[in-house]
mmCIF file of C-alpha atoms in Angstrom:
data_model
loop_
_atom_site.group_PDB
_atom_site.id
_atom_site.type_symbol
_atom_site.label_atom_id
_atom_site.label_comp_id
_atom_site.label_asym_id
_atom_site.label_seq_id
_atom_site.Cartn_x
_atom_site.Cartn_y
_atom_site.Cartn_z
ATOM 1 C CA ASP A 853 0.443 0.221 -0.040
ATOM 2 C CA GLN A 854 1.498 3.458 -1.408
ATOM 3 C CA GLN A 855 0.075 6.205 0.884
ATOM 4 C CA VAL A 856 3.198 8.490 -0.288
ATOM 5 C CA LYS A 857 3.931 7.719 -4.789
ATOM 6 C CA GLN A 858 5.407 9.646 -7.295
ATOM 7 C CA ASN A 859 5.131 8.610 -10.661
ATOM 8 C CA SER A 860 7.777 9.712 -13.072
ATOM 9 C CA PRO A 861 10.553 8.094 -12.058
ATOM 10 C CA SER A 862 12.840 10.919 -14.002
ATOM 11 C CA LEU A 863 12.753 14.297 -14.989
ATOM 12 C CA SER A 864 14.946 16.457 -17.567
ATOM 13 C CA VAL A 865 15.362 20.332 -18.310
ATOM 14 C CA GLN A 866 17.107 23.042 -19.093
ATOM 15 C CA GLU A 867 18.993 24.456 -17.111
ATOM 16 C CA GLY A 868 17.297 28.520 -16.199
ATOM 17 C CA ARG A 869 13.783 26.782 -16.833
ATOM 18 C CA ILE A 870 11.498 25.603 -14.434
ATOM 19 C CA SER A 871 11.628 22.109 -13.139
ATOM 20 C CA ILE A 872 7.923 20.787 -11.808
ATOM 21 C CA LEU A 873 8.107 17.257 -9.103
ATOM 22 C CA ASN A 874 4.983 16.282 -8.529
ATOM 23 C CA CYS A 875 3.716 14.169 -5.811
ATOM 24 C CA ASP A 876 -0.034 12.213 -4.564
ATOM 25 C CA TYR A 877 -1.459 10.747 -1.324
ATOM 26 C CA THR A 878 -3.047 8.725 -0.671
ATOM 27 C CA ASN A 879 -3.652 8.703 3.774
ATOM 28 C CA SER A 880 -6.178 11.399 4.565
ATOM 29 C CA MET A 881 -4.498 12.190 8.158
ATOM 30 C CA PHE A 882 -1.479 13.675 6.262
ATOM 31 C CA ASP A 883 -1.131 16.576 7.011
ATOM 32 C CA TYR A 884 2.837 18.187 7.501
ATOM 33 C CA PHE A 885 4.555 17.635 3.740
ATOM 34 C CA LEU A 886 8.201 17.299 3.235
ATOM 35 C CA TRP A 887 10.452 17.865 0.086
ATOM 36 C CA TYR A 888 13.839 16.138 0.078
ATOM 37 C CA LYS A 889 16.934 15.411 -2.008
ATOM 38 C CA LYS A 890 19.183 13.464 -2.446
ATOM 39 C CA TYR A 891 22.881 12.788 -3.831
ATOM 40 C CA PRO A 892 24.141 9.051 -4.288
ATOM 41 C CA ALA A 893 25.515 7.554 -1.230
ATOM 42 C CA GLU A 894 24.624 10.644 1.217
ATOM 43 C CA GLY A 895 21.544 10.780 2.875
ATOM 44 C CA PRO A 896 18.350 13.507 2.171
ATOM 45 C CA THR A 897 18.750 16.612 2.623
ATOM 46 C CA PHE A 898 15.588 19.140 3.516
ATOM 47 C CA LEU A 899 14.820 21.773 1.298
ATOM 48 C CA ILE A 900 11.251 23.084 2.299
ATOM 49 C CA SER A 901 7.902 22.423 3.815
ATOM 50 C CA ILE A 902 4.842 22.735 4.459
ATOM 51 C CA SER A 903 1.388 22.446 6.618
ATOM 52 C CA SER A 904 -2.073 21.382 5.912
ATOM 53 C CA ILE A 905 -3.505 24.671 6.359
ATOM 54 C CA LYS A 906 -1.341 25.972 3.799
ATOM 55 C CA ASP A 907 -1.581 25.952 -0.039
ATOM 56 C CA LYS A 908 1.924 27.610 -0.199
ATOM 57 C CA ASN A 909 5.588 27.642 0.436
ATOM 58 C CA GLU A 910 8.158 29.488 -0.888
ATOM 59 C CA ASP A 911 11.738 29.878 0.393
ATOM 60 C CA GLY A 912 13.845 31.554 -2.496
ATOM 61 C CA ARG A 913 14.362 29.045 -5.844
ATOM 62 C CA PHE A 914 11.770 26.451 -4.034
ATOM 63 C CA THR A 915 8.162 26.378 -4.187
ATOM 64 C CA VAL A 916 5.880 24.245 -2.635
ATOM 65 C CA PHE A 917 1.912 23.871 -3.674
ATOM 66 C CA LEU A 918 -0.451 21.368 -2.569
ATOM 67 C CA ASN A 919 -3.839 20.598 -2.806
ATOM 68 C CA LYS A 920 -5.310 19.128 -0.213
ATOM 69 C CA SER A 921 -8.800 18.399 -2.094
ATOM 70 C CA ALA A 922 -6.298 16.738 -5.001
ATOM 71 C CA LYS A 923 -4.128 15.015 -2.545
ATOM 72 C CA HIS A 924 -1.439 16.392 -5.065
ATOM 73 C CA LEU A 925 1.524 18.219 -4.020
ATOM 74 C CA SER A 926 4.083 20.294 -6.422
ATOM 75 C CA LEU A 927 7.256 21.738 -5.482
ATOM 76 C CA HIS A 928 8.683 24.393 -8.413
ATOM 77 C CA ILE A 929 12.562 25.181 -9.261
ATOM 78 C CA VAL A 930 12.934 28.456 -10.897
ATOM 79 C CA PRO A 931 15.395 28.463 -11.940
ATOM 80 C CA SER A 932 16.083 25.503 -12.740
ATOM 81 C CA GLN A 933 20.220 25.029 -12.054
ATOM 82 C CA PRO A 934 22.564 21.542 -12.797
ATOM 83 C CA GLY A 935 24.078 21.316 -8.767
ATOM 84 C CA ASP A 936 19.356 20.824 -8.643
ATOM 85 C CA SER A 937 20.321 17.562 -9.990
ATOM 86 C CA ALA A 938 19.540 14.967 -7.214
ATOM 87 C CA VAL A 939 16.401 11.851 -6.338
ATOM 88 C CA TYR A 940 13.496 14.344 -4.650
ATOM 89 C CA PHE A 941 11.474 13.092 -1.962
ATOM 90 C CA CYS A 942 8.290 13.596 -1.494
ATOM 91 C CA ALA A 943 7.312 12.372 2.551
ATOM 92 C CA ALA A 944 4.740 13.005 4.820
ATOM 93 C CA SER A 945 3.420 12.746 7.876
ATOM 94 C CA ASP A 946 0.561 13.211 10.482
ATOM 95 C CA SER A 947 0.203 14.713 14.164
ATOM 96 C CA ALA A 948 -2.829 12.365 15.090
ATOM 97 C CA GLY A 949 -5.225 15.160 15.729
ATOM 98 C CA GLY A 950 -2.348 16.377 18.274
ATOM 99 C CA THR A 951 0.973 18.907 18.154
ATOM 100 C CA SER A 952 3.884 17.002 17.133
ATOM 101 C CA TYR A 953 4.329 14.827 14.235
ATOM 102 C CA GLY A 954 6.062 11.319 14.160
ATOM 103 C CA LYS A 955 7.461 9.043 11.594
ATOM 104 C CA LEU A 956 7.507 9.788 7.415
ATOM 105 C CA THR A 957 5.887 8.180 4.989
ATOM 106 C CA PHE A 958 8.641 8.761 1.732
ATOM 107 C CA GLY A 959 7.394 8.220 -2.400
ATOM 108 C CA GLN A 960 9.781 6.861 -4.073
ATOM 109 C CA GLY A 961 11.680 9.229 -5.507
ATOM 110 C CA THR A 962 12.066 11.328 -8.757
ATOM 111 C CA ILE A 963 15.218 12.197 -10.306
ATOM 112 C CA LEU A 964 16.155 15.807 -11.543
ATOM 113 C CA THR A 965 18.293 16.301 -14.313
ATOM 114 C CA VAL A 966 18.872 19.925 -15.355
ATOM 115 C CA HIS A 967 21.379 19.642 -18.294
ATOM 116 C CA PRO A 968 23.116 22.575 -18.341
ATOM 117 C CA ASP B 319 24.918 22.412 15.523
ATOM 118 C CA THR B 320 27.270 19.469 13.285
ATOM 119 C CA GLY B 321 24.337 17.948 12.335
ATOM 120 C CA VAL B 322 23.342 13.909 12.169
ATOM 121 C CA SER B 323 26.095 11.329 11.846
ATOM 122 C CA GLN B 324 26.639 8.008 11.795
ATOM 123 C CA ASP B 325 29.138 5.189 12.266
ATOM 124 C CA PRO B 326 30.446 3.679 10.497
ATOM 125 C CA ARG B 327 29.071 4.861 6.385
ATOM 126 C CA HIS B 328 30.261 1.003 5.380
ATOM 127 C CA LYS B 329 29.889 -2.402 6.523
ATOM 128 C CA ILE B 330 30.541 -5.697 4.430
ATOM 129 C CA THR B 331 29.564 -8.631 6.435
ATOM 130 C CA LYS B 332 29.132 -12.402 6.200
ATOM 131 C CA ARG B 333 25.571 -13.578 5.890
ATOM 132 C CA GLY B 334 25.197 -14.948 9.542
ATOM 133 C CA GLN B 335 27.375 -12.343 11.364
ATOM 134 C CA ASN B 336 26.088 -9.421 14.065
ATOM 135 C CA VAL B 337 26.374 -5.735 13.470
ATOM 136 C CA THR B 338 25.972 -3.074 15.002
ATOM 137 C CA PHE B 339 25.202 0.602 13.815
ATOM 138 C CA ARG B 340 25.943 4.086 15.640
ATOM 139 C CA CYS B 341 23.479 7.088 15.464
ATOM 140 C CA ASP B 342 24.872 10.682 16.873
ATOM 141 C CA PRO B 343 21.499 12.862 16.517
ATOM 142 C CA ILE B 344 21.035 17.107 17.169
ATOM 143 C CA SER B 345 21.969 17.523 20.190
ATOM 144 C CA GLU B 346 18.940 19.032 20.901
ATOM 145 C CA HIS B 347 16.706 16.486 19.885
ATOM 146 C CA ASN B 348 15.347 14.474 21.570
ATOM 147 C CA ARG B 349 13.118 12.714 18.732
ATOM 148 C CA LEU B 350 15.814 10.358 16.817
ATOM 149 C CA TYR B 351 14.240 7.833 14.255
ATOM 150 C CA TRP B 352 15.956 5.042 11.612
ATOM 151 C CA TYR B 353 14.671 4.573 8.739
ATOM 152 C CA ARG B 354 15.958 1.406 6.151
ATOM 153 C CA GLN B 355 15.978 2.697 2.161
ATOM 154 C CA THR B 356 17.174 -0.167 -1.074
ATOM 155 C CA LEU B 357 17.917 1.174 -4.003
ATOM 156 C CA GLY B 358 15.295 2.624 -6.602
ATOM 157 C CA GLN B 359 13.259 3.268 -2.968
ATOM 158 C CA GLY B 360 12.831 6.001 -0.515
ATOM 159 C CA PRO B 361 13.418 5.305 3.085
ATOM 160 C CA GLU B 362 10.999 2.837 4.655
ATOM 161 C CA PHE B 363 10.513 3.252 8.662
ATOM 162 C CA LEU B 364 11.479 1.239 10.783
ATOM 163 C CA THR B 365 11.002 3.094 14.378
ATOM 164 C CA TYR B 366 11.588 5.947 16.379
ATOM 165 C CA PHE B 367 12.366 7.325 19.693
ATOM 166 C CA GLN B 368 11.304 10.345 21.692
ATOM 167 C CA ASN B 369 14.318 10.874 24.560
ATOM 168 C CA GLU B 370 15.239 7.219 25.800
ATOM 169 C CA ALA B 371 11.390 5.323 25.125
ATOM 170 C CA GLN B 372 10.557 4.158 21.642
ATOM 171 C CA LEU B 373 7.446 4.955 20.826
ATOM 172 C CA GLU B 374 6.599 2.936 17.319
ATOM 173 C CA LYS B 375 8.157 -0.283 15.522
ATOM 174 C CA SER B 376 7.220 -0.820 11.962
ATOM 175 C CA ARG B 377 5.911 -4.365 10.929
ATOM 176 C CA LEU B 378 9.774 -4.616 9.383
ATOM 177 C CA LEU B 379 11.374 -4.667 12.050
ATOM 178 C CA SER B 380 12.021 -8.682 13.091
ATOM 179 C CA ASP B 381 12.999 -10.035 15.979
ATOM 180 C CA ARG B 382 16.381 -9.588 14.018
ATOM 181 C CA PHE B 383 16.705 -6.196 14.528
ATOM 182 C CA SER B 384 17.321 -4.490 17.765
ATOM 183 C CA ALA B 385 16.931 -0.483 18.596
ATOM 184 C CA GLU B 386 17.719 1.271 22.040
ATOM 185 C CA ARG B 387 18.400 4.845 23.220
ATOM 186 C CA PRO B 388 20.039 4.368 25.986
ATOM 187 C CA LYS B 389 20.315 7.705 28.020
ATOM 188 C CA GLY B 390 18.080 9.325 25.098
ATOM 189 C CA SER B 391 21.078 10.718 23.505
ATOM 190 C CA PHE B 392 22.738 8.543 20.658
ATOM 191 C CA SER B 393 21.218 5.577 19.513
ATOM 192 C CA THR B 394 22.101 1.432 18.268
ATOM 193 C CA LEU B 395 20.288 -0.804 15.740
ATOM 194 C CA GLU B 396 21.783 -4.111 15.805
ATOM 195 C CA ILE B 397 21.063 -6.588 13.376
ATOM 196 C CA GLN B 398 21.280 -10.110 14.040
ATOM 197 C CA ARG B 399 22.146 -13.180 12.298
ATOM 198 C CA THR B 400 21.392 -10.580 8.898
ATOM 199 C CA GLU B 401 20.399 -11.861 5.437
ATOM 200 C CA GLN B 402 21.134 -11.044 2.652
ATOM 201 C CA GLY B 403 17.762 -9.676 2.132
ATOM 202 C CA ASP B 404 18.984 -6.875 4.772
ATOM 203 C CA SER B 405 21.751 -5.591 1.935
ATOM 204 C CA ALA B 406 20.690 -1.614 2.204
ATOM 205 C CA MET B 407 20.792 2.366 3.146
ATOM 206 C CA TYR B 408 20.083 2.174 6.718
ATOM 207 C CA LEU B 409 18.911 6.180 7.472
ATOM 208 C CA CYS B 410 19.155 7.975 11.024
ATOM 209 C CA ALA B 411 17.004 11.243 11.306
ATOM 210 C CA SER B 412 16.786 14.171 14.948
ATOM 211 C CA SER B 413 13.721 16.095 14.682
ATOM 212 C CA LEU B 414 12.863 18.364 17.861
ATOM 213 C CA PRO B 415 8.730 18.420 18.566
ATOM 214 C CA PRO B 416 6.395 20.266 17.633
ATOM 215 C CA THR B 417 8.124 20.712 14.427
ATOM 216 C CA GLY B 418 7.505 17.431 12.048
ATOM 217 C CA THR B 419 9.975 18.662 10.053
ATOM 218 C CA GLN B 420 13.050 15.805 10.098
ATOM 219 C CA TYR B 421 17.118 16.143 9.520
ATOM 220 C CA PHE B 422 18.946 13.185 8.077
ATOM 221 C CA GLY B 423 22.821 12.172 9.201
ATOM 222 C CA PRO B 424 24.493 10.210 5.148
ATOM 223 C CA GLY B 425 23.713 6.320 6.298
ATOM 224 C CA THR B 426 25.210 3.894 7.196
ATOM 225 C CA ARG B 427 26.098 1.505 3.938
ATOM 226 C CA LEU B 428 25.496 -2.498 4.796
ATOM 227 C CA LEU B 429 25.866 -5.429 2.618
ATOM 228 C CA VAL B 430 25.495 -8.755 3.304
ATOM 229 C CA LEU B 431 27.956 -11.422 1.541
#
């Protein structure tokens, strides 16, 4: 039962253009969402997060959009740079109605390649 | 802030041997998580601690796996009688509630021959 899905295994983008990575989830209890970037042989690096009370969060070149009714989130990277080439994972957590979060459930990842 | 550290970074062992991994979280973080990642997949949750209490264990965590965090600081993950299917990257993360953001270490790559 894959509760978080990234349906695009890979994405190729030209430098300077926008990269859009997508993620779908099925568990309606999820109320906190994160994006991580991962290089080979390293641990995931936190990029940006969004709470379910928002529909957009920006941090520099990175913007995350959340559509709760569609159970869909996306990560926009503008402008894309060759150094952004990595595997991107979306992840979700739920607070179980409380005030703190537990484990993360991850998607399978999308390999982003940004060409110079 | 020195980040999450893990030791060793790589481990090669023979089937049937026991292995132990260590994780040191970010110093003020009282939650510590273990995940396992295999090729082509996202990290999968194994277990987590709040201080020294183990709050949740995944069904993935068979009885050959045990994790401890005796003093609420560093944690160890032991795999007994390793099998080839245990070959994976073992990731540790920490967080400070109420935030849900977890910060990961570099991982320990295990190869069971």
